[in-house]
XYZ file of C-alpha atoms in Angstrom:
749
model
C 14.620 -1.705 25.793
C 13.141 0.289 23.983
C 11.283 -0.201 20.520
C 11.444 2.014 17.926
C 9.548 2.483 15.532
C 9.057 6.569 15.038
C 12.388 8.706 14.289
C 12.676 10.619 18.005
C 14.597 13.087 18.993
C 18.099 11.015 19.449
C 19.932 12.777 21.900
C 17.210 11.975 23.919
C 17.811 8.303 24.375
C 18.480 6.467 27.535
C 18.827 2.854 26.185
C 19.212 0.617 23.572
C 17.542 1.516 21.122
C 15.717 -1.348 18.415
C 14.798 0.331 14.434
C 12.591 -1.967 12.536
C 12.317 -0.771 9.098
C 9.278 -2.727 7.685
C 7.558 -5.763 9.237
C 4.101 -5.464 11.412
C 5.979 -2.829 14.054
C 8.522 -0.970 11.879
C 8.336 2.323 9.504
C 7.222 1.805 5.845
C 9.612 0.482 3.614
C 8.086 3.458 1.314
C 9.569 6.317 4.168
C 12.902 4.864 3.743
C 13.609 4.671 7.357
C 16.159 7.630 8.813
C 14.739 10.956 8.415
C 17.517 12.027 5.071
C 16.497 11.765 1.862
C 18.754 8.624 0.168
C 20.809 9.987 -2.577
C 21.631 7.957 -5.050
C 24.511 8.856 -8.187
C 23.481 8.886 -12.027
C 26.046 8.780 -14.887
C 28.216 10.747 -12.767
C 26.108 13.808 -13.228
C 23.136 14.182 -11.541
C 21.698 12.716 -8.792
C 17.999 11.262 -7.347
C 16.110 11.480 -4.535
C 15.016 7.820 -4.402
C 14.954 4.466 -2.118
C 14.116 2.305 -5.391
C 16.492 3.099 -8.088
C 14.965 1.935 -11.186
C 11.952 1.681 -9.803
C 11.371 -1.643 -8.924
C 10.369 -2.701 -5.985
C 7.366 -3.755 -4.832
C 6.022 -2.229 -1.490
C 2.523 -3.905 -2.013
C 3.170 -7.612 -3.144
C 0.079 -9.880 -2.597
C -0.457 -12.114 0.823
C 3.004 -10.404 1.978
C 1.165 -6.934 3.956
C 4.998 -4.757 4.314
C 7.111 -6.985 2.838
C 9.188 -6.012 -0.219
C 10.451 -8.130 -3.587
C 11.117 -7.348 -6.481
C 8.587 -6.287 -9.216
C 6.477 -9.180 -10.663
C 5.561 -8.559 -14.318
C 1.752 -7.544 -15.042
C 1.376 -9.521 -18.134
C -1.206 -6.289 -19.272
C 0.451 -3.554 -17.557
C 2.708 -1.606 -20.763
C 6.408 -1.819 -19.008
C 7.169 1.258 -21.433
C 4.447 3.413 -19.806
C 6.783 6.304 -16.900
C 10.525 4.535 -18.029
C 11.627 7.763 -18.522
C 10.233 8.935 -15.077
C 12.827 10.625 -12.416
C 12.174 6.592 -10.241
C 13.302 4.915 -13.812
C 15.828 7.461 -14.648
C 15.270 5.780 -18.206
C 14.608 7.994 -22.065
C 12.839 7.717 -25.200
C 15.693 9.048 -27.880
C 16.020 9.055 -31.485
C 19.855 8.987 -32.846
C 19.543 10.034 -36.309
C 16.544 12.413 -36.315
C 17.343 15.219 -33.717
C 13.934 17.070 -34.656
C 11.531 14.450 -34.083
C 13.162 14.536 -30.470
C 10.053 16.435 -28.852
C 7.723 14.348 -29.639
C 9.188 11.061 -29.343
C 6.959 11.345 -24.911
C 4.197 10.314 -27.371
C 5.110 6.474 -27.851
C 4.988 5.765 -23.809
C 1.968 8.081 -22.495
C -0.976 5.963 -22.615
C -2.742 8.568 -24.870
C -4.191 7.143 -28.015
C -4.673 10.672 -29.317
C -1.009 11.875 -29.307
C 1.535 10.090 -31.864
C 5.011 10.026 -33.511
C 3.495 11.359 -36.994
C 6.124 10.637 -39.256
C 2.897 10.452 -42.712
C 4.212 11.753 -45.501
C 0.841 14.332 -45.468
C 1.459 16.071 -41.620
C 4.382 18.064 -43.432
C 6.319 17.478 -40.175
C 8.960 14.874 -41.717
C 12.306 16.369 -41.636
C 14.047 13.822 -43.303
C 14.317 10.083 -44.818
C 11.989 8.160 -42.912
C 14.197 4.703 -43.970
C 16.775 3.684 -41.523
C 15.216 5.882 -38.924
C 16.369 4.583 -35.362
C 14.016 4.858 -31.624
C 15.649 4.039 -29.480
C 14.132 3.042 -25.778
C 16.533 2.853 -22.362
C 14.231 1.226 -19.642
C 15.271 2.184 -16.723
C 15.985 -0.955 -15.118
C 16.289 -4.547 -16.353
C 12.448 -6.680 -16.885
C 12.073 -9.866 -18.701
C 9.806 -9.021 -21.940
C 8.374 -11.709 -23.961
C 5.776 -9.281 -25.990
C 5.634 -5.929 -27.775
C 3.362 -3.857 -29.395
C 2.930 -0.643 -31.171
C -0.071 0.906 -34.032
C -1.175 4.449 -35.947
C -3.925 6.937 -33.449
C -7.397 4.819 -34.515
C -5.427 1.420 -34.919
C -6.330 -0.614 -32.166
C -9.651 -0.212 -30.621
C -8.383 0.174 -26.940
C -7.070 3.699 -27.769
C -10.539 4.646 -30.231
C -9.439 8.570 -32.005
C -11.943 9.596 -34.471
C -10.632 12.882 -34.861
C -7.341 10.843 -36.093
C -8.298 8.246 -38.211
C -4.524 7.077 -39.541
C -5.413 2.980 -38.737
C -3.822 2.196 -42.737
C -0.951 4.605 -41.891
C 0.418 1.783 -40.079
C 4.871 0.939 -39.861
C 5.128 -1.798 -43.287
C 8.770 -2.606 -42.074
C 10.683 -2.466 -39.530
C 13.496 -4.214 -36.818
C 13.554 -4.759 -33.301
C 16.971 -5.219 -31.824
C 17.405 -6.225 -27.928
C 19.913 -5.909 -25.404
C 19.743 -6.866 -21.441
C 21.958 -4.122 -19.909
C 25.187 -6.002 -18.236
C 28.418 -4.938 -18.559
C 29.166 -7.775 -19.792
C 26.995 -7.595 -23.417
C 29.266 -4.055 -23.620
C 31.143 -2.792 -25.594
C 33.097 -0.375 -24.927
C 30.225 1.264 -22.996
C 27.950 0.345 -25.810
C 25.247 -2.263 -25.851
C 25.201 -5.206 -28.356
C 22.306 -5.676 -29.666
C 20.773 -8.408 -30.989
C 18.085 -8.729 -33.275
C 15.186 -10.880 -31.676
C 12.207 -9.744 -34.326
C 12.132 -8.636 -38.288
C 9.214 -7.732 -40.847
C 10.048 -6.403 -44.530
C 5.870 -6.718 -45.846
C 4.354 -5.750 -42.421
C 0.200 -6.521 -43.226
C -1.214 -5.451 -39.654
C -2.481 -2.114 -38.192
C -1.846 -3.584 -34.790
C 1.326 -5.275 -34.386
C 1.720 -7.694 -31.444
C 4.384 -10.002 -31.498
C 5.923 -12.498 -29.119
C 9.365 -13.571 -28.215
C 10.830 -15.816 -26.352
C 10.808 -14.469 -22.877
C 14.502 -12.935 -22.011
C 15.792 -10.312 -20.027
C 16.199 -7.284 -21.504
C 16.688 -3.369 -20.494
C 17.855 -1.428 -23.774
C 15.176 -1.423 -27.438
C 15.273 -0.445 -30.156
C 12.847 -0.104 -33.165
C 14.595 0.511 -36.460
C 12.167 1.624 -39.959
C 12.782 -0.955 -42.333
C 10.372 1.650 -45.413
C 10.703 4.602 -46.558
C 6.646 4.559 -46.766
C 5.610 7.094 -43.716
C 3.775 5.780 -40.517
C 1.799 6.828 -37.381
C 2.932 5.563 -34.139
C 0.912 6.117 -31.025
C 1.774 4.040 -28.636
C 4.844 1.752 -28.359
C 4.201 -1.184 -25.171
C 6.070 -3.774 -23.805
C 5.156 -6.132 -22.074
C 6.925 -8.125 -19.955
C 6.638 -11.676 -17.263
C 7.954 -12.848 -14.273
C 10.350 -10.787 -11.190
C 12.739 -8.450 -12.809
C 16.416 -9.890 -12.578
C 17.837 -7.021 -10.429
C 16.616 -4.032 -7.972
C 17.818 -2.244 -4.974
C 16.809 -0.532 -1.523
C 18.363 1.977 -0.307
C 17.248 3.169 3.025
C 16.714 6.961 3.739
C 20.080 7.814 6.312
C 19.295 8.148 9.552
C 20.927 11.012 11.862
C 21.306 9.573 15.247
C 21.942 13.785 16.628
C 25.396 12.221 18.112
C 27.894 9.834 17.832
C 26.644 5.933 17.630
C 27.486 2.964 18.329
C 25.944 0.242 16.178
C 24.703 -3.222 17.016
C 23.326 -6.197 15.582
C 22.094 -5.924 11.813
C 18.441 -8.622 10.900
C 16.358 -8.756 9.194
C 13.647 -11.857 7.835
C 13.123 -13.287 4.835
C 11.814 -15.784 2.750
C 12.177 -16.992 -0.663
C 9.571 -17.368 -3.141
C 9.751 -20.396 -6.427
C 13.623 -21.979 -5.668
C 15.759 -19.988 -3.411
C 18.858 -21.632 -5.495
C 18.044 -19.344 -8.393
C 17.165 -16.267 -6.596
C 19.700 -14.068 -4.098
C 19.814 -10.820 -1.380
C 22.270 -8.922 -0.441
C 22.269 -6.969 2.480
C 25.191 -4.345 3.231
C 25.614 -1.102 5.892
C 27.604 1.734 5.545
C 28.016 4.715 8.471
C 29.454 8.530 8.072
C 30.513 11.807 10.187
C 28.396 14.262 7.955
C 25.048 14.079 6.600
C 25.138 13.379 2.973
C 27.670 10.758 1.147
C 27.994 12.275 -1.732
C 30.531 14.029 -2.962
C 30.011 17.003 -5.625
C 33.640 18.535 -6.914
C 34.370 21.432 -8.956
C 37.497 21.783 -12.000
C 40.138 23.081 -10.109
C 41.618 27.058 -11.560
C 44.122 26.273 -13.965
C 42.487 22.449 -14.399
C 41.270 22.116 -18.883
C 37.978 19.429 -18.482
C 38.281 17.882 -22.233
C 36.134 14.665 -23.485
C 37.105 11.332 -24.377
C 36.059 9.377 -27.373
C 34.548 10.765 -30.363
C 33.879 8.311 -33.377
C 31.642 5.269 -33.505
C 31.506 4.281 -30.302
C 30.675 7.827 -28.752
C 27.527 8.357 -31.844
C 26.470 4.790 -30.234
C 25.954 6.367 -26.067
C 23.867 9.448 -27.871
C 21.476 6.736 -28.950
C 19.809 6.159 -26.282
C 19.819 9.778 -25.254
C 23.190 10.080 -22.994
C 22.754 6.330 -20.706
C 26.406 5.885 -20.669
C 27.800 9.229 -20.992
C 30.815 10.821 -23.386
C 33.870 9.873 -21.442
C 35.049 13.057 -19.497
C 38.504 13.461 -17.383
C 40.388 16.103 -15.436
C 44.090 16.746 -16.203
C 44.596 16.777 -11.901
C 41.360 15.345 -9.695
C 38.560 17.529 -9.816
C 38.324 18.881 -5.986
C 35.413 19.035 -3.526
C 35.316 22.324 -2.656
C 33.459 25.759 -2.721
C 35.196 29.130 -4.641
C 36.749 31.302 -2.191
C 34.512 34.133 -2.667
C 31.666 31.713 -1.403
C 33.476 30.572 1.829
C 32.184 33.850 4.515
C 35.455 32.465 7.112
C 37.884 34.826 6.311
C 40.754 32.317 7.623
C 38.704 29.829 5.158
C 38.576 31.876 2.726
C 42.124 32.715 2.790
C 42.715 29.012 2.548
C 41.127 27.863 -0.075
C 42.558 30.946 -2.103
C 46.562 31.045 -0.910
C 46.465 26.844 -0.700
C 43.629 25.019 -2.196
C 42.976 26.617 -5.508
C 46.346 28.248 -5.740
C 47.866 26.955 -9.031
C 51.862 26.979 -8.462
C 50.528 23.827 -5.910
C 50.343 20.830 -6.488
C 46.434 19.416 -7.074
C 47.581 16.641 -4.830
C 49.193 18.331 -1.809
C 46.084 20.510 -2.298
C 43.375 17.767 -1.704
C 46.109 16.432 1.385
C 45.534 19.637 3.590
C 42.133 19.354 2.558
C 41.744 16.151 4.605
C 44.344 17.604 6.766
C 41.179 19.936 8.037
C 39.031 18.887 10.512
C 35.381 17.833 9.557
C 33.803 20.471 11.046
C 36.258 22.967 8.711
C 35.619 20.753 5.576
C 31.637 21.225 6.435
C 31.992 25.122 5.806
C 33.902 24.467 2.387
C 32.769 21.695 0.869
C 30.464 22.096 -2.315
C 26.543 21.398 -1.240
C 24.068 20.350 -3.862
C 23.203 24.098 -4.594
C 26.161 24.971 -4.504
C 27.162 22.672 -7.500
C 24.481 23.232 -9.755
C 25.279 26.901 -8.976
C 28.307 26.065 -10.834
C 28.977 27.200 -14.966
C 28.750 24.006 -16.974
C 32.571 23.727 -17.919
C 33.737 24.294 -14.043
C 31.712 21.047 -13.176
C 33.271 17.930 -12.049
C 31.558 14.025 -10.954
C 29.766 14.056 -8.317
C 31.126 10.967 -6.490
C 30.486 9.102 -3.048
C 32.409 10.831 -0.705
C 34.792 8.640 1.333
C 36.416 10.163 3.130
C 33.556 10.948 5.322
C 32.254 7.963 4.414
C 32.964 4.154 5.395
C 32.315 2.290 1.841
C 29.353 -0.691 1.493
C 30.113 -3.732 3.332
C 30.262 -6.833 2.706
C 27.771 -8.702 2.070
C 26.005 -10.192 5.960
C 25.739 -13.533 6.621
C 22.715 -15.711 6.280
C 23.590 -15.730 10.344
C 21.377 -12.710 10.099
C 18.415 -13.736 9.133
C 15.474 -14.452 12.007
C 12.210 -14.938 11.986
C 9.465 -12.379 12.641
C 9.654 -12.697 16.472
C 13.022 -12.233 16.061
C 13.138 -8.964 15.108
C 12.998 -6.646 18.455
C 15.495 -8.594 20.104
C 18.599 -6.698 21.206
C 22.029 -8.260 20.039
C 19.443 -10.822 17.469
C 20.957 -11.695 14.155
C 24.973 -10.713 13.832
C 27.217 -7.537 14.458
C 27.157 -4.830 11.902
C 30.496 -4.149 10.306
C 30.355 -0.884 9.665
C 32.353 1.995 11.775
C 31.427 3.267 15.049
C 30.728 5.436 16.550
C 29.248 7.783 13.795
C 26.475 10.046 13.905
C 25.230 8.632 10.215
C 24.187 5.033 9.077
C 22.355 3.620 5.898
C 21.833 0.598 4.236
C 21.007 -1.306 1.117
C 19.239 -4.327 -0.311
C 19.788 -5.835 -3.481
C 18.196 -8.409 -5.666
C 18.687 -11.182 -7.751
C 17.363 -13.444 -9.721
C 18.354 -15.969 -12.428
C 14.893 -17.403 -13.090
C 11.544 -15.493 -14.088
C 9.329 -17.237 -11.312
C 12.274 -17.039 -8.492
C 12.629 -14.386 -6.333
C 13.520 -12.969 -2.218
C 11.071 -11.005 -0.136
C 12.094 -9.173 3.061
C 9.863 -9.044 5.973
C 11.517 -5.989 7.984
C 14.991 -5.388 8.885
C 16.062 -3.917 11.927
C 19.078 -3.136 13.913
C 20.561 -1.325 17.858
C 22.196 1.421 18.936
C 23.475 2.983 21.536
C 23.832 7.002 21.256
C 25.746 8.577 22.907
C 28.330 6.139 22.777
C 30.772 5.229 25.648
C 33.507 7.609 24.549
C 34.291 9.341 21.481
C 36.736 6.385 21.131
C 38.547 4.104 22.900
C 42.043 2.924 22.043
C 43.560 -0.376 22.800
C 47.766 -2.416 23.089
C 48.988 -5.745 23.775
C 52.277 -6.272 24.373
C 54.564 -7.874 24.330
C 53.451 -8.520 20.641
C 55.414 -11.696 19.620
C 55.488 -14.641 21.314
C 55.887 -18.630 21.125
C 53.920 -20.476 20.005
C 50.895 -22.345 21.575
C 52.903 -21.034 24.344
C 51.238 -19.493 27.967
C 52.957 -15.793 27.774
C 52.309 -13.057 30.081
C 50.288 -10.338 28.223
C 49.209 -6.625 29.283
C 46.816 -5.033 27.408
C 46.446 -1.208 28.244
C 42.874 0.899 26.601
C 42.825 4.079 27.046
C 39.495 6.306 27.121
C 39.423 9.374 24.767
C 36.468 10.932 24.607
C 34.609 14.913 25.566
C 34.098 14.508 29.805
C 30.947 15.204 30.407
C 29.205 13.857 27.126
C 30.169 10.589 26.613
C 28.467 7.135 28.610
C 31.549 5.746 30.074
C 32.868 2.203 30.455
C 33.106 -0.040 33.447
C 33.455 -3.665 32.102
C 35.843 -4.731 29.272
C 35.942 -7.799 26.923
C 39.261 -8.662 25.351
C 39.235 -12.223 22.194
C 41.336 -14.771 22.984
C 42.619 -17.123 20.660
C 42.254 -19.675 23.559
C 40.918 -19.861 27.158
C 42.487 -17.498 29.439
C 45.372 -19.300 31.678
C 45.187 -16.838 34.677
C 44.282 -12.882 34.914
C 46.708 -11.259 36.638
C 46.673 -7.347 37.988
C 44.179 -5.143 36.578
C 44.674 -1.353 36.956
C 43.045 2.259 36.507
C 45.042 5.101 35.778
C 45.046 8.676 35.523
C 48.276 9.511 34.363
C 50.923 7.803 36.526
C 48.193 8.186 39.466
C 46.744 4.370 40.154
C 42.957 5.178 40.934
C 42.204 1.549 41.181
C 44.422 -1.529 41.957
C 43.685 -5.543 42.407
C 45.686 -8.728 41.768
C 44.376 -11.787 40.464
C 47.365 -14.036 40.346
C 46.573 -17.096 41.567
C 42.941 -16.789 41.721
C 40.895 -19.956 40.247
C 38.728 -17.668 37.411
C 37.024 -21.203 36.494
C 33.563 -20.399 38.206
C 33.099 -16.424 37.164
C 32.275 -13.879 38.635
C 34.844 -13.159 40.887
C 35.321 -10.371 43.132
C 37.818 -8.576 44.361
C 37.868 -5.371 45.527
C 37.038 -3.236 42.960
C 37.290 -5.156 40.312
C 35.720 -8.488 38.836
C 36.199 -11.032 36.443
C 32.563 -11.470 35.210
C 33.303 -14.336 32.855
C 35.512 -16.460 30.949
C 34.803 -18.007 27.199
C 36.962 -20.311 25.069
C 37.399 -17.565 22.932
C 37.980 -14.470 25.169
C 36.861 -12.697 28.978
C 35.389 -9.803 30.506
C 36.104 -8.001 33.480
C 34.222 -5.183 35.589
C 35.611 -2.272 37.533
C 34.290 0.820 38.668
C 33.483 3.630 35.890
C 36.047 5.154 33.228
C 34.836 8.713 32.263
C 36.848 10.976 32.246
C 39.135 11.867 28.793
C 43.058 9.931 28.876
C 42.349 7.547 32.068
C 43.607 4.220 31.409
C 43.116 0.658 32.187
C 45.679 -2.202 32.181
C 44.867 -5.690 32.308
C 47.872 -8.591 32.725
C 46.203 -11.957 31.423
C 48.073 -14.673 30.780
C 47.373 -17.044 27.624
C 48.430 -18.584 23.981
C 49.082 -17.047 20.417
C 48.876 -20.724 17.801
C 48.694 -18.597 14.681
C 50.534 -15.928 13.081
C 49.018 -12.100 13.187
C 46.194 -12.759 16.006
C 44.685 -10.247 16.317
C 43.639 -9.718 20.365
C 39.964 -7.638 19.801
C 39.140 -5.664 22.737
C 35.738 -4.653 23.210
C 34.057 -1.901 26.102
C 30.842 -1.712 27.808
C 28.554 -0.151 29.974
C 26.905 -2.507 32.627
C 23.706 0.734 33.152
C 22.888 -0.936 29.546
C 20.666 -3.646 29.104
C 22.504 -4.047 25.463
C 24.998 -6.528 23.973
C 26.699 -3.231 21.911
C 30.001 -3.146 22.917
C 32.359 -0.675 21.995
C 35.243 -1.765 19.256
C 39.072 -0.455 20.511
C 41.201 0.933 17.749
C 44.647 -0.224 18.224
C 47.303 2.422 18.786
C 49.957 3.500 21.145
C 48.523 3.746 24.683
C 51.093 4.133 27.001
C 54.811 2.858 27.274
C 54.005 -0.834 28.461
C 57.595 -1.466 28.620
C 57.958 -0.098 31.960
C 55.480 -2.793 33.696
C 58.089 -5.213 32.281
C 57.122 -6.056 29.041
C 58.791 -5.339 24.989
C 56.581 -2.199 23.796
C 59.170 -1.082 21.456
C 56.745 1.851 20.524
C 57.751 5.028 19.373
C 55.232 6.910 17.653
C 53.520 9.605 20.334
C 50.786 8.443 22.651
C 47.715 8.507 21.222
C 48.815 7.579 17.932
C 46.467 5.325 15.941
C 48.692 1.775 15.037
C 46.941 -0.841 13.156
C 49.362 -3.841 14.737
C 48.679 -3.140 17.865
C 46.603 -5.186 19.104
C 47.936 -7.576 17.048
C 50.985 -10.159 18.133
C 52.962 -12.636 15.702
C 54.651 -16.092 16.358
C 57.508 -17.025 14.739
C 57.056 -18.644 10.941
C 56.767 -21.871 11.417
C 55.636 -26.017 9.233
C 54.652 -26.850 12.919
C 50.727 -26.817 12.276
C 50.021 -29.935 15.780
C 51.694 -29.153 18.761
C 50.977 -29.889 22.198
C 49.708 -32.769 22.017
C 49.327 -35.269 25.384
C 47.176 -37.802 27.064
C 45.716 -37.368 30.172
C 45.910 -39.370 32.269
C 48.571 -42.037 30.448
C 47.378 -44.961 32.241
C 43.582 -44.728 32.678
C 41.148 -47.538 33.822
C 37.514 -47.641 32.559
C 35.803 -50.174 34.837
C 33.528 -47.741 36.278
C 34.403 -46.318 38.829
C 34.638 -42.809 38.251
C 38.235 -42.980 38.814
C 40.342 -42.467 35.630
C 37.123 -43.918 33.652
C 38.674 -41.611 30.600
C 41.002 -41.107 28.589
C 41.574 -36.675 27.485
C 43.339 -36.108 24.073
C 44.652 -32.461 23.606
C 46.073 -31.348 20.582
C 46.874 -27.365 19.180
C 46.123 -26.555 15.175
C 48.757 -23.954 14.745
C 49.185 -21.703 11.780
C 45.988 -22.665 10.030
C 43.404 -19.396 9.118
C 40.329 -21.584 6.923
C 38.450 -24.860 8.338
C 41.033 -28.006 7.463
C 40.064 -31.650 7.844
C 41.158 -33.390 11.144
C 41.124 -37.068 12.168
C 42.125 -38.447 15.369
C 42.107 -42.814 14.520
C 42.833 -45.631 17.504
C 43.789 -48.850 16.561
C 44.404 -52.079 18.001
C 47.942 -52.868 18.090
C 47.555 -55.075 14.722
C 47.170 -51.863 12.711
C 43.551 -52.641 13.069
C 40.895 -49.371 13.086
C 38.493 -49.104 16.079
C 37.600 -46.058 16.212
C 37.671 -42.997 14.441
C 36.887 -40.979 17.413
C 37.109 -37.068 15.206
C 36.730 -36.386 11.907
C 35.793 -32.826 11.281
C 37.160 -29.914 10.283
C 39.004 -27.323 12.227
C 40.993 -23.591 12.066
C 44.023 -22.576 14.491
C 42.768 -23.201 17.774
C 43.498 -25.937 20.930
C 41.021 -29.249 21.387
C 40.293 -31.549 23.445
C 38.819 -34.723 22.563
C 37.817 -38.019 25.421
C 37.638 -41.887 25.084
C 36.217 -44.029 27.128
C 37.651 -46.735 25.803
C 34.791 -47.650 23.865
C 35.062 -49.572 20.207
C 32.945 -48.847 17.089
C 30.200 -50.897 18.463
C 30.660 -49.541 22.018
C 31.962 -52.299 23.265
C 34.812 -52.629 26.173
C 38.290 -52.635 24.657
C 41.462 -55.353 25.848
C 43.831 -53.939 28.182
C 46.844 -52.947 26.496
C 48.212 -50.341 24.261
C 46.521 -48.686 21.771
C 48.136 -45.879 18.941
C 45.591 -42.723 18.807
C 46.790 -41.116 15.461
C 45.657 -37.089 14.797
C 46.167 -36.215 11.280
C 45.839 -32.675 9.243
C 45.097 -32.087 5.726
C 46.604 -28.517 5.268
C 47.206 -26.481 1.281
C 50.923 -28.083 2.120
C 49.685 -31.190 2.873
C 49.150 -34.295 5.315
C 50.682 -34.271 9.017
C 50.317 -36.752 11.213
C 51.176 -37.366 14.996
C 50.846 -40.641 17.165
C 50.659 -41.001 20.840
C 49.929 -44.143 23.101
C 46.218 -44.824 24.848
C 47.577 -47.392 27.639
C 44.023 -49.383 29.724
C 44.343 -51.396 32.689
C 41.718 -52.707 34.668
């Protein structure tokens, strides 16, 4: 295993790689990790290149080098500074005085010589002062507890002898706030709450404290007709920000790649129940997970809204944006004249941008193009920027070439610092593969000013190139009797660009129960059998078990793995026969391919599809689609819908003798839990013939599966019971009620 701490030439990978961001051994968090800058969509019409939307990630937290944590307020730092920067994405605006908007940045520039000058003597007053509104969007939510503002030369920390306007302070005002959460908005407009009102201010420097609260939007409303001067409007806070995000750069592996496990180092600050972190991933087929769109010819953009709600949106500098819709969806391809390929140029002109072709049909035909062809005609950012305003559509997440963000990974991904470089630690990445591009996000949350989560490093495993361009598999038959051992045939098709991918020589099948027997294994190229051996009747209880050119590498309660000669060429097929039972409707027999030459835990998951006509080998296969067609149900086995929840109950041996002689000293109590998809309470209790419980053998939550429990003939106190008959009651509590089954254990000495 090679530890990757720098982005190298990915196609040269010879082994599984471990990519680390953060921590002592990893790439710096500030670098973004990958080699393609992250892009964040802002209000649907612009993008921002940043790894920390809102600029509220602390890359150098105290006593935690190489960690990231949500930003904690410095009580002496003015949070308003830089709110209108690209990094923060905030704004300062006046909705009812357009003329002064150009001077509003003077309020947040940390310069005591510049100001918003609304004095009557200045001659710049372009509207009535009374009722003037100043709106501040901080760009993110902060815990605020203090506001401060003053005229030029009014604060000793900002002397301005050239502008002695210390007596030109604001005489009456009201301050409103909003926390920026969706539930505190009405139709996209913040519902403002008053936190302070002053109608007779006598202080040149207004310095007021409020109850600490989370705030994003601040409004200052003037309640006087007297002119005034404000040099700086300052906002101060406390504690950690309630939300913060880190978005990695995009990792380009240079070729299709398999993703292994994801893991990270995590530590809570303050009360761990009051802070959280969510880590998600996504994978893609092109370098940019953003789609730029234009308005298709013949479509008319029109604005929705207006009235009070639209006016309110303007108050905060367009932070919400007026609703923009089109008659039909906006489209992601260029104008025909901007396309160099003559065939594709004609296709755009005659089909995609043809007003006589329904836009939905045009979008479908665009989606049917190859990835390469779409790349030649899709809008880039520069193409989008060159469009006229009326022709610009929205900027969207690319859902054609990228997966959506995964669900948050569980706590199984948390590891120690020493485990960060270990291939296979953590939990499997759920984003689809093989893909060439990859990205992760970290979203922090806090419900308390003193609580936060820090991340000390994140790592993931990758193999490039993969074992195949695609591994496809199907199982037959796709119906079985519940709990009854059934002969299955599992067929695996290698879809590859010959010589480009690595090939695979191991395959693992996940099963609901321990496999009873493995039968014939074959490798075929069309109808030609390249290799074949039969394990029928061969014990697989102590693997590995070899026979000819095949071997059973491992057998577990939930699956098995076989090894065979390397499969490299496109169209070559692996066929596995095995005996197994199914305990739940719609059980998926997931399969993964491996290459034993790599020291890695990374497998390539098989996608379900129509691989072969398996009826030729004696099983029911009703597929009529062409071979190689993806079919989502082809790895799922159904059982008849039944209300039977406990099945195959037995005691072995029927009579046991717990006398310590080593023969029949214990009884095995076996049962199958069926048709249970979530953990449900299961109890196994043993009674005497008087009805008194002598032992609670099992009390646990179980899902569908095969269970084996042992009783050694002793009661709760550890004493051997007398010879006789003992009822064994197995009960299961399900959503439909409680079911119980009784068997009799017989003891003799």
